[in-house]
Amino acid sequence: MELKIKEALLSNSEMLFGMQVEEKLIQFQKTRKDVSGDLTLVIFPFVKVLKCSPAEAGEKIGEFIKGNVGNIDSYSVVGGFLNFVIDADYWISALSEMDKIEKYGFGEPNTKPTIMVEYSSPNTNKPLHLGHLRNNFLGYSVAEILKANGHKVIKTQIINDRGIHICKSMLAWEKFSPLNEKGERETPGNTGVKGDKLVGKYYVEFDKHFQIEANAIIEQWNAEDFSETTEEVGAEFNRLDESKTGKDEKAIKGIDGKIKELAKNQTSILREAKEMLIRWEGRDPQTYLLWTTMNNWVYAGFESTYKAMGVDFDKLYYESDTFILGKDLVDEGLAKDVFFRKDDGSVWIDLTEDGLDEKLVLRSDGTAVYMTQDVGTAVDRFKDYPDLQGIIYTVGNEQDYHFSVLFLILNKLGYEWSENCSHLSYGMVELPKGMGRMKSREGTVVDADDLMESIVDSAREMTQERGHLDGISEKEREALFELIGMGGLKYYLLKVDPKKRIVFNPQESIELNGNTGPYIQYAHARIRSLLAKAENNDNTAMGLKNVELQPVEKEILKQLAGFPNALNDAAKNHSPALIANYMFELVKLYNNFFQSIPVLIEEKEELKDMRLVLSRNVAKVIGLGMSLLGINVPKRM
RNA sequence: GGCCCUGUGGCGCAACUGAAUAGCGCACUGGAUUUCGGCUCCAGCGGUUACAAGUUUGAAUCUUGUCAGGGUCACCA
């Protein structure tokens, strides 16, 4: 309808306005609730062109549209707004149209450019936590939304499987794992502990010993015992220690932090870890075997976590394969004068003209940093997928700076596709006050597996006491509890604008009333139950003419008609929250309808049929929309 | 300190990216079922959109400044 009006205005522009108006001037919006009408055209932009009052302009345009575009019942001008009342026939035929399409609102698959969505990208030294949940749900959902809009999508992650942090877990396991009666160290097999948890345990174990050793060194230094320290380090300590005098508490804390760093670098345990990293990079067979073994434990653990999350990937990238990539590009960049080399041999890029700093891209010893690798990986991905148009990186907002640098570098290296790369930056998930920030080494994380399990537990309790569970097998019940619990959790994390941070409240996430996943799931179950009871629920809206529409029914139809638009906006903004809000709006309208308007007991057949078709399409859109959030909907609950 | 993000009823969030009297959920108060699923619905209470200027016919939205919270400024990833 908006299109029809827009076309009519544009093609008759000369006659109406005496000049060709820009398309931008034609702005539609939803009609306010307290004004009668279905669609509103904003008149203000035309006032200047027509040189008359908004009321006159509105009359003129309204009269024209009513006479030249079909299905307009009436129009009214209120202030600078032209409100159209669209007739029932229009809405009924819209219903009939959407009813024919199984995936209503979706674009033709694989008809739009290929986009890669990266998400999750975990380290293999610790289990996934609450923050990963938001990351995974977001990335997965955005990928689904893009697919639904017709894009070809490649879901991927880069697995951080190498580096000093991995060696820390490996070393701690070798040093501290107790031996059982068969003389074996702990494995997932002989302990029953999930692989990623076991490796994570040794990462924490490393840190414990690391801290103890570092603190002991500081104590020695404080006692002026530098017997085990080199002269330079001793001098550095004294310099830092003296600089504390006269400083305030905050500054002292900062200096203490530096001293701690200094001491940590002197520990034997860190030295051993570094030596291990060197052995790994030299492909020492024994180290490599240990690395492969422990990583495989972790992958098995991750796999079960991803399965519980309901996410998947089309292609995996491993940092151990990609960390060398990018070095050639550094040479290329040097040749193009994009980068420059400092005296010590390190390579940098100067981004001061872009409002940023100088950034290191290659260490003085010639090894790659994270940035080098990311540049290389991006280029590599475009080689892997020649039709790739852009990459969306789902990564927390603490890396905003990193990504603005990355995209700038790619741009300066001459890759035009860098403009199509974006950072889907999301706010941190924080714990309620007093619980502090999540730090895996300090054991203050909310573990992903634990959280999902406890959410499903709550869903089980709540559903058992109020659910309609008769005649459902035990197995189906469990699947249902999972569906409700996970639906609640996903909805809770996705309904908020990605860039806003979330304070995670376990209580609220499992709430069933209000703007929640289960509220929407319930509406779906209810409709399915209604449809099941209807004798003939495969009727069509075809041939429904002259049916009278109740105001709520029309509201629902308007909302349904807006689904393609919502889908489009969500894709454009990379925001599942827009889908969630759309769903909630739709369900509220439907519940209102359900409460006040009879369906099955309606005597007039054509009304009953129309309401069934309406209900069926609401259920369909709920199912489609929720699937974009990675949420399943039940037939009963 | 530089840069980035955020600030909307007691709490949690919307507002189609500049339009009408700023919407909704939770909580609170009161009501609704001889009817298809009460995990439902209706009504009420509650806001100077952090503050101050500015641009505009029109600002929660854009600009500038101030304040508050968070992030980031590594030859870490």
XYZ file of C-alpha atoms (C1' of nucleotides) in Angstrom:
714
model
C 0.000 0.000 0.000
C 2.821 2.374 0.862
C 4.391 1.544 -2.457
C 1.189 2.204 -4.358
C 0.762 5.613 -2.767
C 4.394 6.487 -3.250
C 4.208 5.595 -6.920
C 1.037 7.570 -7.420
C 2.650 10.615 -5.820
C 5.867 10.326 -7.773
C 4.302 9.788 -11.151
C 1.877 12.652 -10.670
C 4.380 14.859 -8.955
C 4.382 17.579 -11.614
C 0.648 17.903 -11.556
C 0.343 17.898 -7.768
C 3.347 19.879 -6.690
C 4.381 21.651 -9.856
C 7.764 19.946 -9.719
C 9.348 16.535 -9.418
C 9.592 15.772 -5.691
C 12.276 13.611 -4.197
C 11.364 10.172 -2.980
C 12.819 11.075 0.399
C 10.024 13.529 1.046
C 7.475 10.755 1.115
C 7.531 9.491 4.689
C 5.071 7.046 6.123
C 4.506 6.103 9.699
C 2.123 4.131 11.803
C -1.065 5.935 12.643
C -1.377 6.894 16.268
C -3.737 4.783 18.275
C -6.034 7.641 19.187
C -6.505 8.722 15.574
C -8.554 6.675 13.170
C -6.579 5.377 10.238
C -4.249 2.607 9.150
C -1.454 4.460 7.480
C -0.142 7.964 7.899
C 1.671 10.184 5.470
C 3.712 12.999 6.957
C 2.696 16.240 5.264
C 5.324 18.658 6.576
C 7.868 17.952 3.835
C 5.348 19.003 1.170
C 4.341 22.204 2.850
C 7.421 24.024 1.627
C 6.898 22.821 -1.930
C 3.213 23.676 -2.057
C 3.560 26.903 -0.119
C 0.360 26.450 1.806
C -0.741 25.302 5.237
C -0.309 21.656 6.239
C -4.092 21.311 6.340
C -4.520 22.470 2.752
C -1.652 20.342 1.525
C -3.079 17.328 3.336
C -6.499 17.845 1.796
C -5.060 18.154 -1.656
C -2.902 15.052 -1.419
C -5.588 13.083 0.412
C -8.211 13.858 -2.195
C -5.856 12.836 -4.947
C -4.845 9.565 -3.345
C -8.386 8.573 -2.507
C -9.394 9.142 -6.096
C -6.416 7.453 -7.705
C -5.341 4.614 -5.449
C -7.685 1.765 -4.741
C -8.763 0.371 -1.381
C -8.771 3.725 0.381
C -11.955 4.079 2.377
C -11.380 7.570 3.617
C -8.753 9.984 4.785
C -8.426 12.673 7.399
C -5.967 15.443 8.018
C -4.896 16.057 11.587
C -2.231 18.681 11.979
C 0.528 17.855 9.582
C -0.536 14.271 9.198
C -2.640 12.651 6.523
C -4.294 9.492 7.798
C -5.714 6.920 5.419
C -8.320 4.349 6.318
C -7.743 1.272 4.224
C -10.743 -0.922 3.479
C -11.306 -4.455 4.740
C -10.929 -5.989 1.284
C -7.344 -4.872 1.190
C -6.549 -6.498 4.511
C -8.397 -9.672 3.682
C -6.561 -10.081 0.421
C -3.271 -9.372 2.200
C -4.155 -12.192 4.599
C -4.987 -14.459 1.752
C -1.677 -13.659 0.083
C 0.481 -14.358 3.115
C -1.460 -17.506 3.843
C -0.242 -19.027 0.601
C 3.410 -18.539 1.450
C 4.997 -20.987 3.817
C 7.977 -18.803 4.613
C 6.097 -15.553 4.508
C 8.352 -12.520 4.566
C 11.499 -14.441 3.727
C 13.542 -13.637 0.650
C 14.416 -16.171 -2.007
C 17.353 -18.148 -0.545
C 20.848 -17.408 -1.835
C 19.775 -14.568 -4.063
C 21.739 -11.912 -2.232
C 25.501 -11.526 -1.740
C 27.414 -13.952 0.424
C 28.193 -12.793 3.926
C 30.329 -14.477 6.536
C 29.287 -14.236 10.158
C 31.927 -14.992 12.729
C 30.907 -15.682 16.280
C 31.893 -17.597 19.427
C 35.639 -17.791 18.689
C 36.648 -19.256 22.042
C 39.997 -19.937 23.642
C 40.731 -23.586 24.143
C 42.042 -23.125 27.643
C 38.750 -22.573 29.383
C 35.053 -23.438 29.176
C 32.440 -21.188 27.609
C 30.675 -18.758 29.924
C 27.725 -16.391 30.060
C 29.416 -13.872 27.779
C 29.795 -16.548 25.121
C 26.083 -17.225 25.345
C 25.235 -13.707 24.279
C 27.888 -13.871 21.603
C 26.700 -17.190 20.191
C 23.012 -16.350 20.299
C 23.640 -13.003 18.653
C 25.881 -14.308 15.910
C 23.670 -17.247 15.154
C 20.572 -15.086 15.067
C 22.079 -12.433 12.820
C 23.222 -15.186 10.466
C 19.692 -16.604 10.358
C 18.204 -13.161 9.810
C 20.524 -12.507 6.882
C 19.686 -15.888 5.419
C 16.002 -15.138 5.732
C 16.598 -11.959 3.791
C 18.030 -13.981 0.934
C 21.724 -13.738 1.652
C 24.005 -16.689 1.365
C 25.604 -16.946 4.794
C 28.683 -18.725 6.065
C 28.776 -19.174 9.811
C 32.268 -19.434 11.136
C 34.474 -19.096 14.161
C 38.166 -18.807 14.717
C 39.344 -21.073 17.460
C 42.125 -19.686 19.599
C 43.976 -22.914 20.011
C 47.561 -21.749 20.413
C 49.660 -19.336 22.333
C 51.004 -18.895 25.807
C 47.620 -19.296 27.497
C 47.207 -22.773 26.048
C 50.686 -23.719 27.198
C 49.789 -22.630 30.709
C 47.031 -25.245 30.919
C 49.269 -27.866 29.366
C 52.123 -27.177 31.733
C 49.892 -27.127 34.801
C 48.389 -30.445 33.808
C 51.852 -31.980 33.429
C 53.067 -30.564 36.723
C 50.077 -30.759 38.989
C 47.710 -33.464 37.819
C 47.628 -36.277 40.384
C 48.338 -39.797 39.220
C 45.748 -42.498 39.737
C 46.471 -46.101 40.736
C 47.296 -46.951 37.123
C 49.803 -44.141 37.035
C 47.701 -41.990 34.709
C 47.133 -38.294 34.993
C 43.594 -36.959 34.978
C 41.703 -37.249 31.706
C 38.053 -36.743 30.840
C 37.931 -40.528 30.444
C 39.198 -41.483 33.877
C 37.555 -38.654 35.820
C 34.277 -38.231 33.966
C 34.917 -34.497 33.871
C 33.906 -32.672 30.693
C 37.016 -31.983 28.609
C 36.837 -28.202 28.506
C 36.198 -28.105 32.249
C 39.187 -30.277 32.990
C 41.516 -28.134 30.900
C 39.999 -25.000 32.419
C 40.713 -26.388 35.865
C 44.405 -26.592 35.040
C 44.401 -23.085 33.643
C 43.181 -21.888 37.022
C 45.699 -24.167 38.690
C 48.492 -22.535 36.726
C 47.383 -19.104 37.789
C 47.288 -20.126 41.426
C 50.905 -21.247 41.420
C 51.827 -18.297 39.271
C 50.424 -15.849 41.815
C 52.047 -17.600 44.757
C 55.428 -17.559 43.118
C 55.129 -13.937 42.052
C 54.064 -12.856 45.527
C 57.005 -14.691 47.060
C 59.345 -12.838 44.751
C 57.842 -9.488 45.703
C 58.297 -10.346 49.355
C 61.925 -11.123 48.716
C 62.336 -7.807 46.982
C 60.602 -5.948 49.747
C 63.078 -7.571 52.136
C 65.795 -6.256 49.845
C 66.840 -9.711 48.838
C 67.816 -9.557 45.189
C 69.977 -12.676 45.188
C 67.838 -14.431 42.602
C 67.248 -11.370 40.490
C 69.217 -9.749 37.703
C 70.610 -6.289 38.301
C 68.330 -4.627 35.773
C 65.213 -6.061 37.302
C 66.334 -5.172 40.780
C 66.990 -1.615 39.683
C 63.614 -1.450 37.973
C 61.905 -2.634 41.148
C 63.675 -0.018 43.229
C 62.765 2.671 40.736
C 59.081 1.681 40.813
C 59.057 1.272 44.568
C 60.551 4.699 45.145
C 58.147 6.327 42.721
C 55.340 5.402 45.085
C 56.268 8.000 47.666
C 53.951 10.937 47.704
C 51.417 9.374 45.277
C 47.754 8.869 46.009
C 46.149 5.522 46.608
C 45.080 4.996 43.015
C 48.511 5.726 41.596
C 50.135 3.411 44.114
C 47.794 0.688 43.065
C 48.868 1.194 39.489
C 52.519 1.010 40.391
C 51.928 -2.098 42.455
C 50.381 -3.608 39.358
C 53.531 -2.899 37.414
C 55.641 -4.431 40.154
C 53.441 -7.502 40.025
C 53.995 -7.730 36.270
C 57.710 -7.435 36.816
C 57.671 -10.204 39.408
C 55.496 -12.444 37.265
C 58.049 -12.222 34.509
C 60.662 -13.571 36.932
C 58.733 -16.689 37.876
C 60.060 -20.055 36.887
C 56.590 -21.287 36.026
C 56.087 -18.611 33.388
C 59.521 -19.310 32.006
C 58.591 -22.960 31.672
C 55.389 -22.035 29.869
C 57.318 -19.836 27.473
C 59.782 -22.607 26.841
C 56.885 -24.863 26.086
C 55.524 -22.366 23.580
C 58.873 -22.308 21.840
C 58.878 -26.111 21.713
C 55.364 -26.021 20.310
C 56.330 -23.554 17.618
C 59.277 -25.809 16.808
C 56.818 -28.664 16.402
C 58.387 -30.718 19.155
C 56.546 -34.067 18.838
C 55.901 -34.582 22.533
C 54.577 -31.078 23.059
C 52.478 -31.358 19.943
C 50.975 -34.608 21.123
C 50.048 -33.110 24.472
C 48.596 -30.078 22.733
C 46.525 -32.177 20.332
C 45.293 -34.409 23.108
C 44.191 -31.621 25.416
C 42.649 -29.602 22.608
C 40.612 -32.600 21.551
C 39.250 -32.878 25.082
C 38.208 -29.269 24.827
C 36.593 -29.687 21.401
C 34.520 -32.569 22.650
C 33.377 -30.393 25.538
C 32.603 -27.446 23.290
C 30.653 -29.631 20.942
C 28.222 -30.633 23.638
C 27.905 -27.019 24.790
C 27.190 -25.820 21.260
C 24.639 -28.548 20.885
C 22.882 -27.402 24.037
C 23.006 -23.830 22.768
C 21.553 -24.902 19.460
C 24.185 -23.190 17.341
C 26.267 -24.504 14.481
C 29.028 -23.511 12.081
C 29.676 -24.032 8.398
C 33.413 -23.565 8.529
C 36.009 -23.565 11.278
C 39.232 -21.621 11.310
C 41.991 -22.550 13.751
C 44.471 -20.013 14.928
C 47.199 -22.631 14.772
C 46.651 -22.631 11.006
C 46.207 -18.924 10.536
C 48.644 -17.278 12.956
C 51.407 -17.131 10.390
C 49.147 -15.590 7.791
C 49.463 -11.897 7.348
C 53.231 -11.673 7.456
C 53.398 -11.523 3.657
C 50.834 -8.784 3.744
C 53.114 -6.837 6.043
C 55.803 -6.917 3.349
C 53.246 -5.875 0.806
C 52.152 -3.022 3.044
C 55.758 -1.955 3.569
C 56.256 -1.831 -0.166
C 53.149 0.302 -0.535
C 54.267 2.552 2.315
C 51.158 1.707 4.252
C 53.394 0.446 7.052
C 56.776 1.632 8.259
C 59.646 -0.074 10.029
C 61.173 1.262 13.203
C 64.890 1.024 14.012
C 64.436 -2.065 16.150
C 62.842 -3.870 13.210
C 59.239 -3.743 14.389
C 56.623 -2.748 11.863
C 53.873 -0.215 12.523
C 51.037 1.623 10.887
C 50.479 5.286 11.560
C 46.802 6.003 11.992
C 47.116 9.389 13.646
C 45.527 11.075 10.624
C 42.476 8.886 11.146
C 42.235 9.952 14.759
C 43.854 6.800 16.096
C 47.380 5.973 17.234
C 50.312 4.140 15.828
C 49.678 0.456 15.909
C 52.128 -2.417 15.887
C 51.642 -4.999 13.158
C 54.842 -7.038 13.493
C 57.111 -7.490 16.506
C 60.797 -6.623 16.363
C 61.604 -10.321 16.460
C 59.516 -10.774 13.346
C 56.663 -12.641 14.992
C 53.034 -11.852 14.318
C 50.652 -10.177 16.704
C 46.886 -10.606 16.841
C 46.389 -7.828 14.326
C 48.752 -9.406 11.805
C 46.840 -12.612 12.038
C 43.449 -10.944 11.707
C 44.523 -9.124 8.559
C 45.837 -12.358 7.124
C 42.770 -14.350 8.071
C 40.412 -11.836 6.513
C 42.300 -11.896 3.216
C 42.431 -15.668 3.369
C 38.692 -15.931 3.844
C 38.071 -13.954 0.711
C 40.350 -16.372 -1.112
C 38.443 -19.329 0.338
C 35.129 -17.861 -0.783
C 35.503 -15.923 -4.012
C 31.896 -14.737 -3.911
C 32.228 -13.407 -0.366
C 31.051 -9.848 -0.001
C 31.742 -9.044 3.611
C 32.407 -10.357 7.099
C 30.511 -9.625 10.264
C 32.590 -10.118 13.396
C 30.552 -10.823 16.502
C 32.911 -9.704 19.228
C 32.435 -7.801 22.482
C 32.724 -4.028 22.564
C 36.009 -4.180 24.450
C 37.499 -4.786 21.023
C 35.911 -1.803 19.294
C 39.290 -0.197 18.893
C 40.873 -3.312 17.504
C 38.279 -3.605 14.776
C 38.338 0.000 13.724
C 42.081 -0.458 13.263
C 41.649 -3.746 11.428
C 39.179 -2.308 8.923
C 41.366 0.728 8.371
C 44.381 -1.420 7.663
C 42.467 -3.564 5.196
C 41.199 -0.427 3.546
C 44.661 1.062 3.267
C 45.998 -2.164 1.840
C 43.517 -1.612 -0.940
C 40.875 -4.228 -0.199
C 37.630 -2.667 -1.248
C 35.593 -5.263 0.574
C 36.815 -3.797 3.846
C 33.854 -1.445 3.571
C 31.521 -4.404 3.832
C 33.153 -5.733 6.953
C 31.635 -4.777 10.228
C 32.068 -5.383 13.890
C 28.881 -6.594 15.523
C 29.834 -5.120 18.832
C 27.825 -6.026 21.868
C 27.885 -4.866 25.452
C 29.278 -6.919 28.257
C 27.076 -9.225 30.231
C 27.634 -8.253 33.818
C 26.647 -9.822 37.061
C 24.436 -8.026 39.558
C 26.254 -5.541 41.749
C 28.579 -6.970 44.292
C 29.405 -9.970 42.164
C 31.936 -8.059 40.133
C 33.133 -8.691 36.638
C 33.497 -12.165 35.269
C 37.074 -13.368 35.248
C 37.749 -16.954 34.403
C 41.039 -17.067 36.245
C 39.376 -15.851 39.399
C 36.552 -18.306 39.160
C 33.856 -15.618 39.060
C 32.355 -16.693 35.763
C 28.900 -18.003 35.203
C 29.576 -21.182 33.332
C 27.514 -21.676 30.181
C 26.681 -25.328 30.820
C 25.717 -24.709 34.446
C 23.556 -21.770 33.531
C 21.705 -23.576 30.768
C 21.112 -26.513 33.046
C 19.714 -24.428 35.862
C 17.461 -22.509 33.498
C 16.042 -25.747 32.161
C 15.548 -26.911 35.752
C 13.490 -23.832 36.534
C 11.469 -24.314 33.381
C 10.778 -27.887 34.466
C 9.491 -26.793 37.873
C 7.281 -24.054 36.525
C 5.848 -26.045 33.669
C 5.112 -29.106 35.735
C 2.894 -27.189 38.071
C 0.871 -25.356 35.450
C 1.389 -27.136 32.181
C -0.911 -29.202 30.030
C 1.298 -32.224 30.029
C -1.153 -35.118 30.050
C -0.374 -37.736 27.491
C 3.132 -36.549 26.804
C 5.944 -39.018 27.210
C 8.768 -38.430 29.647
C 11.170 -37.872 26.806
C 8.956 -35.315 25.135
C 8.518 -33.528 28.430
C 12.238 -33.150 28.889
C 12.531 -31.794 25.364
C 9.768 -29.335 26.176
C 11.430 -28.109 29.378
C 14.594 -27.540 27.441
C 12.721 -25.701 24.729
C 11.085 -23.388 27.263
C 14.188 -22.810 29.359
C 16.442 -22.134 26.405
C 13.758 -20.060 24.736
C 13.545 -17.881 27.824
C 17.292 -17.491 28.075
C 17.824 -16.704 24.405
C 14.980 -14.237 24.315
C 16.259 -12.546 27.455
C 19.684 -12.011 25.925
C 18.481 -11.094 22.445
C 15.618 -8.714 23.131
C 17.982 -5.954 24.186
C 19.794 -3.816 21.644
C 23.151 -5.554 21.104
C 25.288 -2.582 21.931
C 23.777 -2.114 25.360
C 25.299 -3.934 28.228
C 23.194 -6.376 30.166
C 23.183 -6.912 33.874
C 22.336 -10.548 34.109
C 19.609 -11.323 36.569
C 19.076 -15.090 36.798
C 15.601 -14.576 38.244
C 14.377 -12.398 35.398
C 15.781 -14.573 32.677
C 13.460 -17.400 33.636
C 10.418 -15.199 34.145
C 7.448 -16.409 32.132
C 5.268 -13.307 32.082
C 5.675 -10.076 30.207
C 8.192 -9.597 27.469
C 9.679 -13.083 27.605
C 10.274 -16.041 25.349
C 7.819 -18.339 27.114
C 5.056 -15.728 26.838
C 5.444 -15.897 23.075
C 5.806 -19.662 23.070
C 2.608 -19.930 25.061
C 0.694 -17.915 22.492
C 1.908 -20.289 19.824
C 0.890 -23.375 21.788
C -2.516 -21.878 22.353
C -3.091 -21.186 18.675
C -1.978 -24.659 17.712
C -4.404 -26.067 20.190
C -7.153 -23.891 18.770
C -6.372 -24.991 15.227
C -6.290 -28.628 16.268
C -9.795 -28.281 17.642
C -11.179 -26.702 14.511
C -12.838 -29.305 12.336
C -11.526 -27.821 9.212
C -8.358 -25.876 9.602
C -7.051 -26.087 6.085
C -9.605 -23.636 4.837
C -8.275 -20.719 2.922
C -8.867 -17.042 3.005
C -9.613 -17.174 -0.689
C -12.988 -15.931 -1.597
C -13.441 -14.172 1.694
C -15.107 -10.992 0.674
C -17.089 -8.418 2.552
C -16.100 -9.827 5.900
C -16.285 -7.344 8.650
C -13.050 -6.829 10.534
C -12.947 -6.015 14.232
C -10.435 -3.307 15.173
C -8.150 -5.839 16.898
C -8.254 -8.083 13.875
C -7.200 -5.252 11.654
C -4.394 -4.398 14.088
C -3.143 -7.956 13.898
C -3.280 -7.887 10.113
C -1.324 -4.658 10.056
C 1.282 -6.197 12.294
C 1.481 -9.329 10.140
C 1.768 -7.211 7.028
C 4.742 -5.497 8.649
C 6.728 -8.683 9.146
C 8.779 -8.428 5.933
C 9.695 -4.926 6.950
C 10.763 -5.971 10.429
C 12.883 -8.706 8.897
C 14.519 -6.215 6.614
C 15.258 -3.759 9.408
C 16.706 -6.494 11.572
C 19.053 -7.491 8.754
C 20.050 -3.945 8.002
C 20.806 -3.180 11.629
C 22.188 -6.601 12.530
C 19.731 -6.572 15.383
C 17.721 -9.577 16.555
C 16.213 -7.248 19.151
C 14.015 -5.770 16.419
C 12.593 -9.211 15.682
C 12.010 -9.849 19.374
C 10.141 -6.588 19.789
C 8.084 -7.277 16.711
C 7.121 -10.697 18.074
C 6.093 -9.326 21.418
C 3.914 -6.698 19.768
C 2.241 -9.325 17.606
C 1.580 -11.653 20.509
C 0.123 -8.912 22.675
C -2.315 -8.050 19.907
C -3.226 -11.666 19.395
C -3.808 -12.331 23.079
C -6.077 -9.344 23.156
C -8.001 -10.763 20.216
C -8.109 -14.232 21.721
C -9.518 -12.887 24.942
C -12.342 -10.938 23.430
C -13.323 -12.531 20.131
C -14.755 -15.995 19.705
C -13.337 -18.197 16.987
C -14.660 -21.746 17.099
C -18.026 -20.802 18.512
C -18.569 -18.054 15.980
C -21.693 -18.894 14.060
C -21.000 -17.081 10.836
C -18.874 -19.473 8.831
C -16.978 -16.817 6.908
C -16.012 -15.028 10.118
C -14.916 -18.246 11.736
C -12.860 -19.158 8.685
C -11.236 -15.774 8.527
C -10.316 -15.933 12.212
C -8.845 -19.373 11.822
C -6.758 -18.251 8.868
C -5.716 -15.201 10.830
C -4.713 -17.340 13.800
C -2.890 -19.786 11.614
C -0.814 -16.999 10.113
C -0.040 -15.510 13.496
C 1.247 -18.919 14.573
C 3.248 -19.164 11.383
C 4.895 -15.789 11.843
C 5.627 -16.557 15.501
C 7.310 -19.770 14.411
C 9.300 -18.062 11.681
C 10.300 -15.097 13.799
C 11.342 -17.178 16.775
C 13.382 -19.467 14.543
C 15.371 -16.392 13.567
C 16.246 -16.000 17.232
C 17.207 -19.646 17.435
C 14.128 -20.374 19.527
C 11.758 -23.281 18.956
C 8.048 -23.072 19.606
C 5.957 -25.855 21.126
C 2.606 -27.288 20.052
C 1.633 -27.524 23.674
C 3.213 -26.543 26.944
C 44.106 12.286 30.600
C 42.876 10.990 24.837
C 39.297 8.187 22.107
C 34.645 5.010 21.926
C 29.794 3.437 23.935
C 25.666 4.298 27.256
C 22.222 7.621 30.260
C 14.276 7.510 28.974
C 8.593 6.526 35.219
C 10.960 2.570 41.418
C 13.352 -1.548 38.154
C 14.114 -3.648 32.946
C 13.469 -1.875 28.044
C 10.848 0.609 23.049
C 10.341 4.655 19.918
C 10.441 2.507 12.359
C 17.065 6.642 12.683
C 14.001 14.289 12.990
C 7.490 14.319 13.579
C 1.328 14.201 16.634
C -0.178 14.125 23.867
C 7.335 9.720 24.646
C 5.206 3.711 24.245
C 5.687 -1.273 26.694
C 6.937 -5.077 30.452
C 7.926 -5.971 35.777
C 6.301 -4.201 40.458
C 1.970 -1.853 42.819
C -3.773 -0.921 42.991
C -8.543 -2.387 41.135
C -11.289 -5.436 37.752
C -12.558 -9.685 33.883
C -13.863 -16.583 32.927
C -22.075 -20.154 32.073
C -17.013 -19.124 25.940
C -11.974 -21.926 22.015
C -5.648 -23.093 27.211
C -5.782 -17.641 33.367
C 1.855 -18.920 31.690
C -4.347 -14.784 29.507
C -6.942 -10.002 29.191
C -8.769 -4.802 30.755
C -8.167 -0.343 33.686
C -5.399 2.792 37.128
C -0.766 4.687 39.296
C 3.912 6.476 37.630
C 8.482 10.457 33.184
C 10.762 18.329 32.593
C 13.885 11.579 28.028
C 21.026 13.062 33.320
C 21.867 18.650 32.997
C 22.605 23.337 30.021
C 22.743 25.899 25.533
C 22.118 25.527 20.065
C 20.171 23.944 14.882
C 14.926 23.066 13.000
C 8.143 24.341 11.211
C 9.241 20.068 14.624
C 14.565 17.065 19.026
C 14.684 11.321 23.413
C 16.909 11.319 18.406
C 21.434 16.053 15.297
C 25.694 19.877 17.356
C 28.551 21.780 21.530
C 29.616 21.817 26.716
C 28.962 19.635 31.740
C 27.936 15.387 34.916
C 27.475 9.956 35.832
C 28.480 4.720 34.463
C 31.252 1.284 31.323
C 35.075 0.139 27.775
C 39.833 1.028 25.577
C 44.572 3.176 25.066
C 50.486 -3.817 25.470
C 56.256 -6.020 20.926
C 48.469 -9.830 25.336
C 44.792 -12.168 22.672
